[in-house]
Amino acid sequence: MNHTKAYSAASATSPLAAAKIKRRNPTEHDVQMEILFCGICHSDVHQVRNEWSSIMPTVYPIVPGHEIVGRVTKIGAAVAKYKPGDLVAVGCLVDSDGNCPHCQSGLEQFCPNMTLTFNSPDKHLGGVTYGGYSESIVVDERFVLRVPSHLNLAGAAPLLCAGITTYSPMRRWGVTKGKKVGVVGLGGLGHMGVKFAHAFGATVVVFTTSPGKKDDALRLGANEVVVSRDANAMQKHTGSFDFILDAVSAHHDINAYLNLLRPNGTITIVGAPEKPLAVSAFSLLMGRRNLSGSLIGGIAETQEVLDFCGQHNITADVEVIPIQKVNEAYERLLKADVKYRFSIDMASLKSE
Ligand SMILES: NC(=O)c1ccc[n+]([C@@H]2O[C@H](COP(=O)([O-])OP(=O)(O)OC[C@H]3O[C@@H](n4cnc5c(N)ncnc54)[C@H](OP(=O)(O)O)[C@@H]3O)[C@@H](O)[C@H]2O)c1
Ligand SMILES: [Zn+2]
Ligand SMILES: [Zn+2]
């Protein structure tokens, strides 16, 4: 067993602070890595503050972080895919049973026995798993991914959650050239959604509550930007979208977006606000629209995202911060003030 430096929160109201945690020694199939960068997902904030208590209550202390890029430091005897020095990544999952129908079809995120990267029962050490706000991590090689070496590593880290979470539903619902696609909420997920929809050839409209993000949205690949508080601007798009991705982290009116779908159009919710959203039956009946959800993506598809981003030179737009600024970053996320993902330079943890 190793002790490693990390940042953890002791309760729903405590700030994150330096701590020591245990990591297992690599077993036969394990890869040990030094963590170079870890993105800050809004899910980290929801869970540190126990906002999902009814679905997955937080166990304290919590070490969040599931957008991990690192370098292999040690491998188990049976590991064939990686060697020390390789650039690797870990996303939201670190284990699953491998033999249920979901695992067999590459949808490990729905495995009843999957282990999340943090706040999931730890089969090796007991207690719960600890995430990427730390110096190192040990993960079964089946859940370790390869990072194209030419990508900017700070910007590649968010592909492991924000990337796969937006890529997967767009592939599933057929976002291609000629389709009209909306992205609601220009944060970490939303800005990746814009990049992917644009790369897939769709016409992209961003819906934002922040008028100041307009130029950035256009630069990221949007064809049009609508400030969602402008009822007239919203009205103009009624019944016209093939697909809308809703990546909003807080309570909002989803009916306003359902009404923008054309007949048979689909809205996929990826945002996970604390409280339920009210849906008007009429928003669905009119035009027999589809309301769906999506949760991250399986391991093979996450590797597909990394490879796609390698080929198209896509990374997140990041603000690189030292770990000591993490509490400030959380406060800024709550104000929708991020351009467009925080990525923690984990070298900053060495001085703690
Ligand atoms: N389904 C999954 O697998 C999955 C994976 C990762 C994250 N998530 C969830 O997805 C959500 C977004 O995550 P993120 O990391 O992208 O968060 P984020 O970077 O904080 O972005 C959220 C964006 O939502 C918009 N927003 C915030 N408050 C709003 C409000 N009150 N009304 C309307 N819009 C508001 C803002 O965009 P504008 O300024 O443009 O309005 C904000 O930038 C979170 O709930 C997170 O937990 C889900
Ligand atoms: Zn996430
Ligand atoms: Zn399974």
Coordinates of C-alpha atoms in Angstrom, one line a residue, residues 102-223:
H102 CA -24.2 -4.2 -20.6
C103 CA -20.4 -4.9 -20.2
Q104 CA -20.7 -7.3 -23.1
S105 CA -22.1 -4.6 -25.3
G106 CA -19.6 -2.0 -24.3
L107 CA -21.9 -0.1 -22.0
E108 CA -20.0 -0.5 -18.7
Q109 CA -21.6 2.6 -17.3
F110 CA -24.8 0.6 -16.9
C111 CA -23.2 -2.5 -15.3
P112 CA -24.9 -3.2 -11.9
N113 CA -21.4 -3.9 -10.5
M114 CA -19.5 -1.0 -11.9
T115 CA -17.1 1.1 -9.8
L116 CA -17.0 4.8 -10.3
T117 CA -13.7 6.6 -10.0
F118 CA -14.7 8.3 -6.8
N119 CA -17.3 7.8 -4.1
S120 CA -17.9 4.1 -5.1
P121 CA -17.3 1.1 -2.8
D122 CA -13.6 0.2 -3.2
K123 CA -13.2 -3.6 -3.8
H124 CA -9.5 -3.6 -3.0
L125 CA -9.0 -1.4 0.1
G126 CA -12.6 -1.1 1.5
G127 CA -14.2 2.3 2.0
V128 CA -14.8 4.2 -1.1
T129 CA -12.7 5.0 -4.2
Y130 CA -10.7 8.2 -4.4
G131 CA -10.5 10.2 -7.6
G132 CA -8.1 12.3 -9.6
Y133 CA -7.4 15.3 -7.3
S134 CA -4.3 13.4 -6.2
E135 CA -0.7 12.5 -7.1
S136 CA -1.3 9.0 -8.4
I137 CA -3.9 6.4 -9.0
V138 CA -3.9 2.6 -9.6
V139 CA -6.5 1.3 -12.1
D140 CA -7.2 -2.1 -13.8
E141 CA -5.8 -1.9 -17.3
R142 CA -9.2 -2.5 -18.9
F143 CA -10.2 0.9 -17.6
V144 CA -7.1 2.7 -18.7
L145 CA -7.2 4.6 -22.0
R146 CA -4.5 5.8 -24.4
V147 CA -4.0 9.5 -25.0
P148 CA -2.8 10.7 -28.5
S149 CA 0.6 12.1 -27.6
H150 CA 0.3 15.3 -29.7
L151 CA -2.7 16.6 -27.8
N152 CA -2.4 19.3 -25.2
L153 CA -2.6 17.3 -22.0
A154 CA -4.4 19.9 -19.8
G155 CA -7.0 20.2 -22.6
A156 CA -7.2 16.4 -23.1
A157 CA -8.2 15.6 -19.5
P158 CA -11.8 17.0 -19.9
L159 CA -12.4 14.6 -22.9
L160 CA -12.6 11.8 -20.3
C161 CA -16.0 13.1 -19.0
A162 CA -17.1 16.3 -20.7
G163 CA -16.0 14.8 -24.0
I164 CA -17.5 11.4 -23.9
T165 CA -20.7 12.7 -22.3
T166 CA -21.5 15.0 -25.2
Y167 CA -20.0 12.8 -28.0
S168 CA -22.0 9.7 -27.1
P169 CA -25.6 11.0 -27.3
M170 CA -24.7 12.9 -30.5
R171 CA -23.5 9.7 -32.1
R172 CA -26.5 7.8 -30.8
W173 CA -29.1 10.3 -32.1
G174 CA -27.4 10.7 -35.5
V175 CA -26.0 14.2 -35.4
T176 CA -24.5 14.6 -38.9
K177 CA -24.2 17.1 -41.7
G178 CA -27.5 18.8 -42.5
K179 CA -28.9 18.4 -39.0
K180 CA -29.9 21.4 -36.8
V181 CA -28.5 20.9 -33.3
G182 CA -29.0 23.0 -30.2
V183 CA -26.6 23.0 -27.2
V184 CA -28.1 24.4 -24.0
G185 CA -25.5 25.8 -21.4
L186 CA -22.1 26.8 -22.5
G187 CA -20.0 25.3 -19.7
G188 CA -17.6 22.4 -19.7
L189 CA -20.0 19.9 -21.3
G190 CA -21.7 22.4 -23.5
H191 CA -18.6 23.8 -25.1
M192 CA -17.4 20.2 -26.0
G193 CA -20.9 19.6 -27.4
V194 CA -20.5 22.6 -29.7
K195 CA -17.1 21.4 -30.9
F196 CA -18.4 17.9 -31.6
A197 CA -21.6 19.0 -33.3
H198 CA -19.6 21.3 -35.5
A199 CA -17.0 18.6 -36.3
F200 CA -19.9 16.2 -37.3
G201 CA -21.0 18.9 -39.8
A202 CA -24.3 20.0 -38.1
T203 CA -25.7 23.5 -37.9
V204 CA -25.2 24.5 -34.3
V205 CA -27.2 26.9 -32.2
V206 CA -26.0 27.7 -28.6
F207 CA -28.6 28.7 -25.9
T208 CA -27.0 30.6 -23.1
T209 CA -28.0 32.6 -20.1
S210 CA -24.7 34.5 -20.4
P211 CA -24.7 37.1 -23.2
G212 CA -21.0 37.7 -22.7
K213 CA -20.2 34.1 -24.1
K214 CA -21.6 34.9 -27.6
D215 CA -18.2 35.5 -29.3
D216 CA -16.7 32.5 -27.7
A217 CA -19.6 30.3 -28.8
L218 CA -19.2 31.4 -32.4
R219 CA -15.4 30.8 -32.2
L220 CA -16.0 27.3 -30.8
G221 CA -18.1 26.4 -33.8
A222 CA -21.7 27.7 -33.3
N223 CA -23.5 29.2 -36.2

